Structures are given as structure tokens and as C-alpha cells.
Amino acid sequence: MPFDQWLLSERNIKLALYSGGLLLILSGLIFVGINWTRIPGFGKLAITMVITLAMYLGGAWLHRRPAYRIGGVALLAIASGFLSLNFVVTQSYILGPRGFAVENMLLLAASFCLLAYSVTAIYTQSWLLVVMSTGALASACAALLTIYHADFPAGLLAYSLVAGLLLVAAAGAGRRARLQFATIPLGLLAHLALPLLYLAGVIAWFAGEPWTLFASLFIILAAYVLTDWEWHRPVWQTWRQEHKFVSLLLQTPRWFSSVLGLSTLLLLSQQWQLADWQTILLFGLLGAAYLLIAGRLSEPNQPLAGLPLVLAAYGSSILATLLAITDTHSLIVALLANVLLLAVSARLFQNYNFMFGAIWLLLAPIYLILEQWLPDVVDRGLYLGLLCLLYVGAGYFFGRRRLAVGMPYLTAAAALSVIVITMTWPDGFVLPTVLVVVSLLYLTGALWLKQSALLLPALASFNLLIYALNREIWTAAQLDLALLLSYLTAGALMLLAGQFLPKRWRGWRWPLLFAGAVVIAGSYLISFNMRWEYTTTASLTTAVLLLAFAWWYRGRLQMGPRALPLLSYAGFLVLYIAQFVVIAGLGQGRDSTSWPLLTTPFAAGCLALSWLLHRQSIRPVYGTPLRFSGLAFLIIPLAAATAYGEYVIIGYSFALAALAVLIDALLRRTSVELTGALVLLFAGYELTVWQLPEHRPVFITLAACLTLTYAALSWLRLTHPYRDELR
């Protein structure tokens, strides 16, 4: 923006005019304060009156011309400020020496200035003059309070009445086109004053003047309610759409009145020293009243019109609950009132999310009632089970027409099923019955809602039923084996059922497969804390299932660019771990460093078995994974043998590994494996000689294997190149 345009902008012109006017008023104060003996009081009054009148006339003359209207408004505002100086001169030099009281002059000056400022504000449509008029009104109120020697409570009531009248006046001004300019400044001033007056009332309440606070709160609350009623009339709709700030201003009375009503009732209950149940009843009634009013105010085009009252209603219910938390009976009443409040909200606002809160919250008072009535936990669980059945019935009844209406009951019933199982867990007779009922309910719900995910809790209940039955049938010494066999059988049945379901039930397979996999995996992991025979049984079962599913899901559960059959590798790994369990179980109390001699033949056996699985259909699923697993399994015993440092273990382990790799290389004609066999022979030889150079049998064995390796390499040079397949 160019400098000349910025300098002559409307903002800078107003700033210069009002700054000059302020300096002029300060100079007038200095003139009045100086006691010139050669100018009598009437002379000073005449001078200030002439200046005031001249500025009023000049401001009016300028305001009538559109080009100079800004200057006219500024000059009239300065004249209004000078107007009060005339009364200062009159009191200081004319009436004051004759005994005229200052408070009387203040009342006279404030009244006259209020009239003059109001007329000037209407004439100029200026916010500044509206603010000055409000200040004159407050000064008149202060003068009256001083004249009648009013105390602090009376002053609080008077100022509350003035602030309330300002709020009502702001609402009334908007109904006339000529006065609409005063709506925003009057509303802002009132909204600034009323909270401060409320804080002053709270201070008075702590100072021992409670009824002053209540009277002030009543005035403020009445002003807010009347203003809210006025500002939400249709006449304000156009203005609300044109002015966003006005729309925000029109919402504040509803928010303030909601909070004030709540705080007033809280202070009244403290003042009257009501009992807890009486306070809870009052807050419940207030919340219900707020909610009914909010439902009345809410409209389709304004769904949030009653939001302040709704929040205040729930704030009232929360306060009632907090007050009743120390007494169980009062807490039950408060919770039931909250349930009723949520149900009414759902009906008023046609929003079934409130029903979720009502149905779920109802569980708390019912549990508290059962806790007072029934000391035994299992008995409480049975009654909650009956409530669960009622919820299921209600959810089915209401959900047949519209599922959203029945969902609050069904979700609460799902939570209750967990609670009931937990509470009836100690009773060996009741628990199986509860688990059977819960399983059937979830199964029925899955079929009714056509939701396969509901099979998961049904299967979970079924697995808990297995535990409950075994706990009652077997002794503590027999329980581990019984549980392991039961869960292995159940997991296998679930996996097989999921695999062989008919095609039309294909969408129901994944819960069975998932639950079966979890049960089998859990049984397998837990079996490591049992005897080695149990662990071996679990390992064999897990491996068989993994290998079976590897065949059924061939080409589907794969990873990487070479399509690794993960289930096959997992099954062989489980078998490899199982051999360690068997070795540890059979070799208890023996030397633990000899196990590489036992595990190396297992890895070599994997390689040998892979030679038999060379058919085109079987090889990708079992043959190749078995071969690479065998090669990988050789690493562990060889590394362990090297770490133990015993020449016998090192020699025979490396020799057997090299022989297995050599045979595999010859059968598949792979020079890489031949090189690996050669490396194994050299490594075994060096490690053995390092430990015991004079041990000839080992040396002879390694030399023979080395000779065979050289012969095989020579033969490969004369035959076909690399071929990774059996002839």
C-alpha cells in the first residue's frame, strides 16, 4: 500500500481524531484544575459550556456531510467527554463551596450525561457512545448507592440488575432497525459484567451473605433466560446469518444460564444442608428438566440448539453420582437416575447411541443391588446370567426389525457373558452349564446375524468347557496329561473341521482354523513345562498337522520370490526340536556333550529322506524343504561339537555330515555341495588333529572321506554340469 493511502486510511484518521480529542479533554481538565483567581467559577463554566456547545454543533454539522462523517462522529464523542467537565466545574467552583454534596452532583451529572450520550449514540450510530452511555448508567447507580449508604450486598444486587437490564436492552435493541447498532456493544458489556458479578456474589457467599448471592444469581439467570428467549426468535434469523459474531453472541446466554442453574442449585444444597438423597433428587430433577427443555429446543435444522442444556443435564447427573459415591444406597439411586436420563435422551433425540450408555450403565446398579443382597459371588453370577439371557432376548426382539435398536442389548450381553464366567469359575458344577449356554448363545447369534466372527467366542467358551470338565474328572496328578490330550484333540478337530467344511460354508472356515491354530500352538508351547513324553506327543501332533496343511494349502501360504512353503519348514523345525526333547528325556543324568553325535544323523536322515521325495508333485512341498532343512540342521551339531572341543565328537560329526552332503551332491550332481563336503572334511580333520594328532582311526576315516570327495569331483568333470534333481 502506498504511504499516502496508508496515511489517509480510515483507521489512521480515526486514531488521529480520537488521540487529539483525548489531548483536548486532558487540557480541559488542566484548565479546570488550575485555580485562576482572575477567572471566577461562572467564567470557567461559561468557557467549558461554550466549548462543549461549539463541538456539539460542529460535530453535528460535519456528521450531516458524508465526506466528513468520521470527523463529525469524533468531534461529537469529544464533546460528550467535555460535557462531564461542565459538572466538575459547577461542583468545584459554584455549588461545592455552598455545601452541595458530591454524590448528588454525581447523580445529576450521570443522569444528564446518560440522556445526552444516548441521544448522540442514536444519532451517530457509534459503539463508542454506547459504551460511554453504559458508563454513565453505572455512575448513576453508584451515586444512588452512595446517597442511600447501601452496603456491599445491596450494591451487588443493584449492579446485577443493571447488567441484566443491559442484556435485555441488547436483545430489545435488535428489534428496531434504528437501534440495532447497539446490540453488539451492549451484549458484550453485559457478558463481561455478569460473570464478574457472579464471582463477586460467590465472594459474598463465603463472607456470610448467601442470600445476596442467590438474589443476584436469580437476577442474572432471569436476564439470561429472557435474552435467550428473545434472541432465538425468528426476527433474528437474518441477522444471525449475516453476522457470524452475532450468531456466536446469541448462543452465550444459553450456555451461561445452563451453568448458572447448576451452580445455583449446588450452592442452595450447601446452604440448606440437605441430606445426600435430597441433593441427589434435586440434581436428578434439574437434569430431567434440562433434558426436556433441550428436547423442546432442538429442531431438525438446528440439532445442536439444546446442546448446552444437554451437557448441563449430564453434568448434573455426574455431580449427583459423585455426591452419592460414599453411600451405596444413594449411589444405586443416582445410577438408576442416570440410566433413566440416558433412556429419555435416546427417545427425545432419536439417537440410539444413548441406549448403549443406558443399557451398559444399568449393569452397575444391578450389580450393587446383588452385592447388597447376595454375599456369595457364584450366586451373583447366576443372577447376572439371567440378566444376560434377558438382554439377549431383548436384543433379538428389537433387532429383528432394526438391528441398531437391538445392538445395545446384545453388546451388553456379550460383556455379561465374560463377567458371568468369571464369577462362576470357582463352582465346578455351575461353570460347565454356564459355558455350554454361552457357547450355544454365541453360535445362535452367529447363525442369526450371519457373522462368522461370533464363532470365536463360541469356540473360546468350548475350550474353557474342556478345562472345566477335565478339572472335575481327573486328579491333580492326571490333569496335565488329560488337558494336553484334550486340547490337542480339540485343536486338531477344529482345524480339520475348518478344512473340510462344504463350499457353501467356506466363509465360516477362518474362525475354526484360527481357533484350532491357537489351541494347537498354545498346547505345544505349554507342553514344554511338562514331562518329555508329553512334549514329544504335542510336538508330533503339531508337526503332523503342519505338514498336512502344507499339502492342503500348497501354493497359497508361501513367502519370497522362490515361494517358500512356510508350513513345511515349520513342521520340520518342530520335529527337529522334538529330537532334543527326546534326547534330553532319555539321557537324563548322562554326559550332555554327546548330543551332536545323535542330532547329526537326524539331519543326515532328512537329506536321505528328501532323496525319496523326488516326485514332481511332492518335491516342492516336502522334498525341497526337507533337503534345505537337513542342510541347515547340520550347522547346529557341528557348531556345538566345535565348541565342546572333544576330538571324537568333532571327528565323527564332521565325517557323517560330510558323507551326507557328499552323497546328496553325487545324487543331485551339484558341485557346490561337493565343495561344501570337502570343506567339512578339511575342517573336521584340522579340528581333530588339533585336539589329538596321534588318533589314527579318526585320521583314517577323514582321509578315506577326502579320497572319495576327490574321486567324485574328478568324475563330475567328465559328466554333465550342475543339475539339482535326482536321476
XYZ file of C-alpha atoms in Angstrom:
727
model
C 0.000 0.000 0.000
C 1.427 3.471 -0.879
C 2.342 5.698 2.020
C -0.192 8.408 1.194
C -3.043 5.878 1.088
C -1.902 4.343 4.365
C -1.598 7.757 5.998
C -5.087 8.817 4.940
C -6.757 5.474 5.661
C -9.916 5.453 7.754
C -8.186 3.684 10.632
C -5.417 6.268 10.898
C -7.873 9.153 10.574
C -9.935 7.773 13.469
C -6.788 7.197 15.506
C -5.620 10.774 14.956
C -9.028 12.253 15.718
C -9.566 10.329 18.937
C -5.985 10.946 20.077
C -6.457 14.667 19.532
C -9.770 14.545 21.341
C -8.144 12.813 24.307
C -5.489 15.510 24.463
C -8.192 18.165 24.267
C -10.070 16.613 27.178
C -6.842 16.428 29.196
C -6.207 20.093 28.506
C -9.731 20.858 29.666
C -9.072 19.000 32.909
C -5.918 21.013 33.409
C -7.856 24.197 32.736
C -10.490 23.248 35.275
C -7.942 22.244 37.868
C -5.968 25.451 37.771
C -7.411 27.903 40.290
C -7.105 31.159 38.435
C -8.238 33.954 40.709
C -8.899 36.338 37.883
C -11.465 33.923 36.302
C -14.408 33.208 38.597
C -16.264 29.902 38.677
C -19.080 31.135 36.479
C -16.495 32.284 33.948
C -14.864 28.852 33.800
C -18.279 27.221 33.469
C -19.163 29.570 30.647
C -15.914 28.769 28.835
C -16.387 24.980 29.106
C -20.042 25.219 28.124
C -19.210 27.317 25.064
C -16.508 24.860 24.026
C -18.843 21.906 24.585
C -21.694 23.506 22.680
C -19.390 24.515 19.840
C -18.039 20.977 19.497
C -21.560 19.532 19.564
C -22.712 21.932 16.851
C -19.577 21.411 14.787
C -19.815 17.645 15.110
C -23.458 17.660 14.069
C -22.633 19.899 11.098
C -19.798 17.609 9.976
C -21.855 14.438 10.528
C -24.526 15.682 8.128
C -21.974 15.688 5.292
C -20.987 12.182 4.106
C -17.420 13.201 3.283
C -16.770 14.424 6.849
C -18.868 11.934 8.795
C -15.875 10.330 10.509
C -14.711 13.675 11.802
C -18.225 14.547 12.919
C -18.514 11.373 14.997
C -15.116 12.003 16.569
C -15.997 15.610 17.387
C -19.306 14.578 18.961
C -17.505 11.964 21.070
C -15.027 14.628 22.230
C -17.905 16.980 23.028
C -19.521 14.205 25.064
C -16.323 13.843 27.045
C -16.208 17.600 27.588
C -19.808 17.548 28.800
C -18.813 15.961 32.091
C -16.257 18.741 32.669
C -19.075 21.246 32.986
C -20.392 19.389 36.021
C -16.897 19.196 37.508
C -16.588 22.995 37.184
C -20.045 23.511 38.639
C -19.290 21.337 41.676
C -15.763 22.626 42.226
C -16.333 26.378 41.885
C -20.046 27.076 42.240
C -22.168 24.538 44.157
C -19.463 22.746 46.114
C -18.455 25.769 48.201
C -22.146 26.276 49.000
C -22.453 22.777 50.543
C -23.828 20.776 47.629
C -22.876 17.113 48.126
C -20.552 15.429 45.642
C -22.750 12.314 45.339
C -25.746 14.477 44.439
C -23.760 16.190 41.716
C -22.557 12.783 40.516
C -26.163 11.581 40.220
C -27.177 14.759 38.395
C -24.206 14.621 36.029
C -24.607 10.896 35.314
C -28.314 11.255 34.578
C -27.820 14.222 32.252
C -24.831 12.610 30.530
C -26.776 9.361 30.112
C -29.510 11.219 28.281
C -27.058 13.221 26.154
C -24.873 10.204 25.332
C -27.872 8.068 24.404
C -29.268 10.690 22.035
C -25.838 11.238 20.481
C -25.273 7.480 20.119
C -28.586 7.037 18.323
C -27.780 10.000 16.093
C -24.253 8.819 15.184
C -24.794 5.013 15.394
C -21.440 4.848 17.235
C -20.314 1.995 19.507
C -18.078 4.344 21.487
C -21.003 6.461 22.587
C -22.921 3.326 23.559
C -20.022 2.402 25.836
C -19.996 5.939 27.261
C -23.756 5.699 27.895
C -23.218 2.448 29.776
C -20.542 4.110 31.891
C -22.937 6.967 32.703
C -25.575 4.431 33.765
C -23.097 2.673 36.065
C -22.073 6.055 37.534
C -25.701 6.934 38.257
C -26.148 3.587 40.006
C -23.015 4.223 42.089
C -24.275 7.688 43.033
C -27.616 6.303 44.195
C -25.898 3.620 46.266
C -23.680 6.260 47.857
C -26.587 8.588 48.629
C -28.545 5.845 50.401
C -25.437 4.421 52.112
C -26.010 0.970 50.606
C -23.756 -1.887 51.712
C -21.984 -4.457 49.551
C -24.931 -6.876 49.163
C -27.235 -4.083 48.018
C -24.608 -2.850 45.582
C -24.190 -6.348 44.197
C -27.931 -6.634 43.619
C -28.082 -3.204 42.009
C -25.233 -3.860 39.608
C -26.644 -7.296 38.782
C -29.924 -5.613 37.917
C -28.121 -3.041 35.748
C -26.125 -5.733 33.915
C -29.257 -7.788 33.409
C -31.068 -4.743 32.023
C -28.170 -4.177 29.644
C -28.541 -7.723 28.350
C -32.284 -7.331 27.931
C -31.744 -3.938 26.274
C -29.280 -5.508 23.840
C -31.905 -8.040 22.845
C -34.613 -5.406 22.582
C -32.449 -3.057 20.513
C -32.199 -5.583 17.743
C -35.920 -5.451 17.090
C -35.711 -1.850 15.843
C -33.660 -1.010 12.782
C -32.570 2.338 14.228
C -31.197 0.712 17.401
C -29.649 -2.473 16.015
C -26.163 -0.938 16.130
C -26.285 -1.052 19.962
C -26.919 -4.796 20.167
C -23.309 -5.948 19.950
C -21.712 -3.377 22.323
C -24.475 -3.742 24.911
C -24.304 -7.532 24.674
C -20.525 -7.566 25.043
C -20.584 -5.242 28.043
C -23.283 -7.321 29.717
C -21.415 -10.565 29.081
C -18.283 -9.037 30.556
C -20.076 -7.702 33.620
C -22.328 -10.623 34.555
C -19.581 -13.226 35.186
C -17.673 -10.676 37.286
C -20.809 -10.022 39.311
C -21.265 -13.750 39.758
C -17.730 -14.018 41.157
C -18.465 -11.107 43.476
C -21.556 -12.966 44.658
C -19.507 -16.073 45.378
C -17.160 -13.925 47.460
C -20.183 -12.567 49.333
C -21.388 -16.119 49.937
C -18.082 -17.042 51.554
C -18.221 -13.791 53.532
C -21.513 -14.800 55.157
C -24.016 -13.173 52.778
C -25.515 -16.189 50.968
C -28.918 -14.726 50.146
C -27.305 -11.808 48.364
C -25.660 -14.294 46.049
C -28.917 -16.146 45.441
C -30.823 -12.953 44.671
C -28.053 -11.832 42.337
C -27.973 -15.235 40.665
C -31.720 -15.136 40.212
C -31.496 -11.734 38.504
C -28.614 -12.855 36.273
C -30.321 -16.135 35.427
C -33.601 -14.385 34.612
C -31.762 -11.940 32.351
C -30.019 -14.779 30.523
C -33.220 -16.760 30.076
C -35.214 -13.768 28.802
C -32.416 -12.759 26.465
C -32.047 -16.278 25.133
C -35.776 -16.452 24.502
C -35.665 -13.121 22.675
C -32.526 -13.796 20.636
C -33.814 -17.096 19.287
C -36.973 -15.622 17.838
C -37.385 -15.731 14.028
C -36.752 -11.982 13.745
C -33.059 -12.639 14.485
C -32.548 -15.361 11.869
C -31.475 -12.988 9.098
C -29.096 -11.084 11.343
C -27.609 -14.348 12.608
C -26.848 -15.456 9.072
C -25.302 -12.113 8.099
C -23.108 -11.658 11.189
C -21.154 -14.675 12.445
C -20.056 -12.801 15.541
C -23.685 -12.059 16.373
C -24.505 -15.745 15.924
C -21.827 -16.601 18.492
C -23.074 -13.882 20.826
C -26.623 -15.204 20.637
C -25.501 -18.627 21.893
C -23.813 -17.387 25.074
C -26.958 -16.800 27.208
C -27.953 -20.424 26.824
C -24.541 -21.662 27.907
C -24.292 -19.255 30.839
C -27.833 -19.911 32.037
C -27.250 -23.683 31.962
C -24.116 -23.401 34.090
C -25.661 -20.832 36.439
C -28.674 -23.002 37.140
C -26.415 -25.905 38.035
C -24.145 -23.843 40.278
C -27.111 -22.148 41.972
C -28.626 -25.494 42.905
C -25.275 -26.705 44.225
C -24.910 -23.631 46.445
C -28.517 -23.920 47.631
C -27.998 -27.533 48.647
C -24.952 -26.479 50.647
C -26.808 -23.568 52.237
C -29.825 -25.637 53.258
C -27.591 -28.540 54.383
C -29.712 -31.075 52.564
C -29.270 -34.792 53.004
C -27.490 -36.739 50.288
C -30.646 -38.285 48.898
C -32.353 -34.895 48.782
C -29.428 -33.364 46.898
C -29.377 -36.312 44.501
C -33.115 -35.918 43.932
C -32.769 -32.189 43.228
C -29.937 -32.723 40.752
C -31.865 -35.505 39.082
C -34.922 -33.284 38.686
C -32.771 -30.451 37.348
C -31.131 -32.781 34.836
C -34.516 -34.082 33.701
C -35.823 -30.523 33.339
C -32.769 -29.505 31.341
C -33.154 -32.525 29.118
C -36.835 -31.893 28.429
C -36.136 -28.259 27.593
C -33.278 -29.307 25.303
C -35.568 -31.727 23.502
C -38.097 -28.949 23.095
C -35.497 -26.526 21.717
C -33.872 -28.960 19.283
C -35.134 -28.650 15.736
C -34.288 -30.530 12.517
C -32.471 -27.500 11.095
C -30.757 -26.791 14.449
C -29.885 -30.150 16.030
C -27.349 -28.579 18.420
C -29.644 -25.870 19.752
C -30.129 -27.758 23.002
C -26.506 -28.850 23.396
C -25.750 -26.521 26.367
C -28.735 -27.870 28.266
C -27.863 -31.474 27.414
C -24.314 -31.027 28.697
C -25.609 -29.302 31.817
C -28.083 -32.149 32.361
C -25.333 -34.736 32.255
C -23.135 -32.515 34.395
C -25.936 -32.509 36.952
C -26.155 -36.296 36.844
C -22.375 -36.630 37.249
C -22.430 -34.303 40.252
C -25.231 -36.327 41.820
C -23.244 -39.527 41.283
C -20.103 -38.041 42.819
C -22.053 -36.862 45.849
C -23.509 -40.342 46.324
C -20.313 -42.300 45.845
C -19.720 -42.762 49.588
C -23.130 -44.351 50.225
C -24.094 -47.492 48.319
C -27.860 -46.989 48.504
C -27.607 -43.385 47.341
C -25.242 -44.460 44.575
C -27.758 -47.033 43.350
C -30.453 -44.353 43.178
C -28.113 -41.951 41.352
C -27.088 -44.593 38.815
C -30.701 -45.557 38.136
C -31.490 -41.875 37.607
C -28.622 -41.681 35.118
C -29.968 -44.717 33.291
C -33.374 -43.059 33.056
C -31.743 -39.851 31.825
C -29.940 -41.704 29.039
C -33.100 -43.537 28.025
C -35.046 -40.265 27.851
C -32.229 -38.767 25.762
C -32.482 -41.633 23.298
C -36.229 -41.080 22.987
C -36.025 -37.294 22.695
C -33.196 -37.097 20.199
C -33.934 -40.348 18.326
C -30.303 -41.356 18.801
C -29.752 -44.938 19.878
C -26.182 -44.259 20.949
C -27.714 -43.058 24.219
C -29.234 -46.528 24.609
C -25.766 -48.038 24.663
C -24.978 -45.910 27.688
C -28.300 -46.681 29.370
C -28.111 -50.455 28.889
C -24.466 -50.690 29.884
C -24.833 -48.352 32.848
C -27.756 -50.403 34.144
C -25.284 -53.180 34.929
C -23.672 -51.094 37.691
C -26.755 -50.547 39.920
C -27.899 -54.132 39.357
C -24.521 -55.438 40.490
C -24.585 -53.161 43.545
C -28.061 -54.441 44.427
C -26.906 -58.053 44.084
C -23.841 -57.286 46.181
C -26.057 -55.990 48.977
C -28.477 -58.897 48.687
C -26.257 -61.919 47.920
C -22.933 -62.442 49.724
C -21.832 -65.378 47.530
C -20.076 -64.482 44.276
C -21.386 -67.524 42.396
C -24.986 -66.647 43.267
C -24.446 -63.141 41.950
C -23.013 -64.613 38.778
C -26.131 -66.753 38.286
C -28.434 -63.745 38.606
C -26.265 -61.798 36.201
C -26.566 -64.792 33.890
C -30.347 -64.406 33.989
C -29.887 -60.722 33.152
C -27.662 -61.777 30.254
C -30.443 -64.016 28.925
C -32.921 -61.144 29.256
C -30.582 -58.875 27.327
C -30.199 -61.497 24.610
C -33.975 -61.859 24.365
C -34.465 -58.092 24.209
C -31.739 -57.765 21.597
C -33.353 -60.448 19.455
C -36.836 -58.965 19.894
C -35.829 -55.412 18.963
C -33.156 -56.436 16.486
C -35.463 -58.413 14.223
C -36.921 -55.203 12.793
C -33.892 -52.961 13.144
C -30.544 -54.322 14.239
C -29.291 -50.939 15.505
C -32.013 -50.960 18.177
C -31.020 -54.391 19.433
C -27.252 -53.881 19.390
C -27.073 -52.132 22.813
C -28.643 -55.190 24.443
C -26.502 -57.666 22.510
C -23.208 -55.911 23.261
C -24.091 -55.666 26.947
C -24.992 -59.373 26.911
C -21.566 -60.148 25.419
C -19.874 -58.276 28.266
C -22.110 -60.013 30.793
C -21.127 -63.421 29.429
C -17.492 -62.726 30.341
C -18.484 -61.425 33.785
C -20.716 -64.440 34.483
C -17.982 -66.916 33.512
C -15.508 -65.111 35.764
C -17.872 -65.066 38.748
C -18.937 -68.725 38.427
C -15.402 -70.012 37.820
C -14.890 -71.461 41.333
C -18.018 -73.667 41.131
C -17.259 -76.875 39.251
C -20.932 -77.771 38.772
C -22.285 -74.404 37.650
C -19.390 -73.414 35.391
C -19.837 -76.159 32.723
C -23.534 -75.338 32.448
C -22.778 -71.645 32.034
C -20.138 -72.370 29.398
C -22.484 -74.599 27.413
C -25.194 -71.920 27.453
C -22.743 -69.188 26.453
C -21.365 -71.294 23.601
C -24.857 -72.009 22.287
C -25.830 -68.334 22.553
C -22.822 -67.212 20.541
C -23.389 -69.966 17.992
C -27.035 -68.958 17.637
C -26.056 -65.309 17.317
C -23.519 -66.154 14.619
C -26.128 -68.026 12.605
C -28.796 -65.328 13.129
C -26.585 -62.366 12.295
C -24.572 -64.345 9.721
C -21.367 -63.145 11.349
C -18.670 -65.804 11.306
C -16.579 -63.784 13.797
C -19.048 -64.724 16.551
C -17.790 -68.298 16.268
C -14.585 -67.187 18.018
C -16.199 -66.518 21.440
C -18.262 -69.691 20.996
C -15.090 -71.702 20.420
C -13.369 -69.931 23.324
C -16.226 -70.967 25.615
C -15.956 -74.510 24.259
C -12.255 -74.634 25.139
C -12.971 -73.319 28.624
C -15.591 -76.062 28.925
C -12.893 -78.636 28.161
C -10.803 -77.289 31.020
C -13.756 -77.181 33.422
C -14.743 -80.791 32.692
C -11.190 -82.116 32.986
C -10.735 -80.222 36.244
C -13.712 -82.039 37.727
C -12.973 -85.501 36.312
C -9.247 -86.005 36.826
C -6.974 -85.709 39.825
C -4.176 -83.160 40.042
C -1.576 -85.757 39.008
C -3.565 -86.773 35.911
C -4.770 -83.312 34.948
C -1.748 -82.222 32.872
C -1.853 -85.202 30.518
C -5.650 -85.095 30.261
C -5.678 -81.396 29.405
C -2.887 -81.792 26.862
C -4.575 -84.682 25.073
C -7.961 -82.957 25.216
C -6.704 -79.695 23.759
C -4.600 -81.432 21.116
C -7.663 -83.410 20.070
C -9.921 -80.344 20.142
C -7.441 -78.250 18.175
C -6.989 -80.965 15.569
C -10.760 -81.389 15.226
C -11.269 -77.636 14.791
C -8.553 -77.477 12.145
C -9.929 -80.473 10.273
C -13.486 -79.160 10.536
C -12.390 -75.813 9.136
C -10.540 -77.528 6.321
C -13.312 -79.878 5.222
C -16.358 -77.622 5.583
C -18.604 -77.636 2.497
C -18.097 -74.898 -0.071
C -21.284 -73.056 0.888
C -19.867 -72.645 4.420
C -16.460 -71.523 3.185
C -16.847 -68.116 4.870
C -17.116 -69.868 8.256
C -13.791 -71.664 7.946
C -11.435 -68.991 9.219
C -12.745 -68.909 12.850
C -12.309 -72.679 13.101
C -8.846 -72.561 11.566
C -7.779 -69.620 13.713
C -9.089 -71.121 16.952
C -7.592 -74.522 16.149
C -4.208 -72.984 15.358
C -4.234 -71.018 18.620
C -5.160 -74.119 20.643
C -2.503 -76.294 18.996
C 0.181 -73.612 19.327
C -0.740 -72.964 22.957
C -0.732 -76.673 23.794
C 2.624 -77.105 22.094
C 4.236 -74.231 23.994
C 2.720 -75.185 27.351
C 3.881 -78.797 26.917
C 7.491 -77.677 27.408
C 6.690 -77.232 31.105
C 5.565 -80.894 31.315
C 7.312 -84.247 31.120
C 9.294 -85.012 27.993
C 6.809 -87.684 26.881
C 4.011 -85.067 26.852
C 6.179 -82.596 24.969
C 7.055 -85.234 22.390
C 3.381 -86.083 21.883
C 2.487 -82.418 21.402
C 5.419 -81.923 19.024
C 4.484 -84.896 16.852
C 0.847 -83.800 16.696
C 1.826 -80.240 15.790
C 4.287 -81.399 13.142
C 1.781 -83.773 11.527
C -0.846 -81.020 11.348
C 1.642 -78.521 9.918
C 2.784 -80.937 7.238
C -0.792 -81.920 6.416
C -1.871 -78.302 5.993
C 1.269 -77.642 3.981
C -0.077 -80.144 1.458
C -3.644 -78.818 1.550
C -2.517 -75.214 1.194
C 0.338 -75.843 -1.238
C 0.959 -72.824 -3.400
C -1.008 -70.491 -1.066
C 0.930 -69.942 2.170
C 4.268 -69.036 0.599
C 6.817 -66.289 1.007
C 9.531 -64.764 -1.119
C 10.376 -64.923 -4.805
C 11.038 -68.686 -4.627
C 7.691 -69.395 -2.963
C 8.949 -70.967 0.262
C 6.361 -73.376 1.738
C 6.365 -71.988 5.269
C 4.220 -74.692 6.856
C 6.603 -77.427 5.670
C 9.628 -75.678 7.119
C 7.724 -75.083 10.377
C 6.776 -78.770 10.616
C 10.351 -79.974 10.096
C 11.596 -77.430 12.639
C 9.139 -78.769 15.221
C 10.407 -82.313 14.575
C 13.993 -81.147 14.911
C 13.218 -79.541 18.280
C 11.386 -82.711 19.343
C 14.553 -84.796 18.951
C 16.277 -82.567 21.514
C 13.380 -83.185 23.905
C 13.716 -86.955 23.400
C 17.497 -86.833 23.819
C 17.153 -84.802 26.999
C 14.463 -87.138 28.348
C 16.296 -90.371 27.589
C 19.711 -89.080 28.573
C 18.894 -87.591 31.962
C 21.916 -87.835 34.254
C 24.344 -88.616 31.405
C 27.052 -86.562 29.743
C 25.362 -83.727 27.882
C 28.200 -83.133 25.388
C 27.470 -86.179 23.231
C 24.231 -84.943 21.698
C 25.886 -83.706 18.439
C 26.578 -87.367 17.609
C 22.812 -88.005 17.845
C 21.486 -84.925 16.085
C 23.853 -85.133 13.132
C 22.296 -88.447 11.970
C 18.858 -86.777 12.189
C 19.952 -84.020 9.812
C 21.568 -86.593 7.535
C 18.350 -88.591 7.646
C 16.420 -85.506 6.478
C 18.722 -85.330 3.461
C 18.284 -89.043 2.795
C 14.503 -88.801 3.059
C 14.474 -85.887 0.629
C 16.068 -88.222 -1.964
C 12.958 -90.403 -1.818
C 10.536 -87.458 -2.190
C 11.592 -86.542 -5.706
C 8.239 -86.800 -7.481
C 7.191 -83.598 -9.194
C 4.008 -83.143 -7.099
C 5.631 -83.899 -3.730
C 9.034 -82.348 -4.175
C 8.077 -78.598 -3.881
C 6.008 -79.266 -0.766
C 8.155 -81.756 1.128
C 11.300 -82.719 -0.789
C 12.978 -79.357 -1.227
C 12.050 -78.038 2.271
C 13.294 -81.290 3.806
C 16.600 -81.058 1.932
C 17.311 -77.449 2.895
C 16.135 -78.103 6.451
C 18.569 -81.014 6.699
C 21.433 -78.873 5.444
C 20.511 -76.152 7.957
C 20.148 -78.668 10.780
C 23.751 -79.797 10.226
C 25.054 -76.408 11.321
C 23.904 -76.702 14.951
C 25.583 -80.018 15.937
C 28.786 -79.110 14.073
C 29.000 -75.763 15.844
C 28.290 -77.438 19.192
C 30.897 -80.136 18.578
C 33.486 -77.472 17.778
C 32.587 -75.596 20.952
C 32.873 -78.723 23.145
C 36.360 -79.467 21.739
C 36.271 -83.305 22.077
C 38.088 -84.961 19.175
C 35.761 -87.976 18.948
C 32.632 -85.864 18.725
C 34.275 -83.450 16.263
C 35.625 -86.169 14.020
C 32.585 -88.382 13.712
C 30.154 -85.437 13.484
C 32.085 -83.750 10.673
C 32.649 -87.071 8.921
C 28.972 -88.001 8.977
C 27.944 -84.530 7.860
C 30.456 -84.551 5.023
C 29.325 -88.014 3.944
C 25.668 -86.947 3.862
C 26.462 -83.798 1.883
C 28.696 -85.799 -0.454
C 26.001 -88.361 -1.224
C 23.465 -85.584 -1.784
C 25.880 -83.849 -4.135
C 26.527 -87.036 -6.096
C 22.860 -87.848 -6.441
C 21.947 -84.313 -7.499
C 25.236 -83.598 -9.336
C 25.815 -80.283 -7.557
C 29.408 -79.094 -7.430
C 28.577 -76.553 -4.727
C 27.670 -79.296 -2.272
C 30.785 -81.228 -3.210
C 32.828 -78.195 -2.323
C 30.927 -77.974 0.955
C 31.653 -81.622 1.710
C 35.345 -81.000 1.023
C 35.323 -78.015 3.374
C 33.652 -80.103 6.089
C 36.278 -82.823 5.720
C 39.160 -80.394 5.940
C 37.582 -78.597 8.895
C 36.933 -81.853 10.750
C 40.439 -83.095 10.027
C 42.114 -79.931 11.228
C 39.978 -79.676 14.351
C 40.555 -83.352 15.214
C 44.287 -83.216 14.655
C 44.437 -80.024 16.694
C 42.823 -81.867 19.611
C 44.702 -85.195 19.347
C 47.173 -85.637 16.459
C 48.058 -89.264 17.276
C 44.497 -90.595 16.997
C 44.813 -92.695 13.839
C 41.316 -94.174 13.379
C 39.826 -90.760 13.057
C 42.549 -89.687 10.670
C 41.989 -92.771 8.506
C 38.250 -92.091 8.384
C 38.738 -88.489 7.328
C 41.345 -89.455 4.747
C 39.009 -92.026 3.205
C 36.199 -89.473 3.005
C 38.603 -86.963 1.470
C 39.664 -89.506 -1.153
C 36.058 -90.175 -2.065
C 35.462 -86.463 -2.394
C 38.374 -86.047 -4.811
C 37.163 -89.021 -6.821
C 33.660 -87.577 -7.010
C 34.964 -84.200 -8.174
C 37.045 -85.883 -10.880
C 34.069 -87.890 -12.051
C 31.857 -84.776 -12.193
C 34.296 -83.111 -14.562
C 33.644 -85.846 -17.106
C 29.844 -85.818 -16.775
C 27.040 -83.300 -17.142
C 27.212 -79.933 -15.371
C 25.065 -78.789 -12.431
C 21.629 -80.483 -12.148
C 19.624 -80.079 -8.948
C 17.453 -83.156 -9.333
C 17.552 -86.914 -8.809
C 18.057 -89.167 -11.815
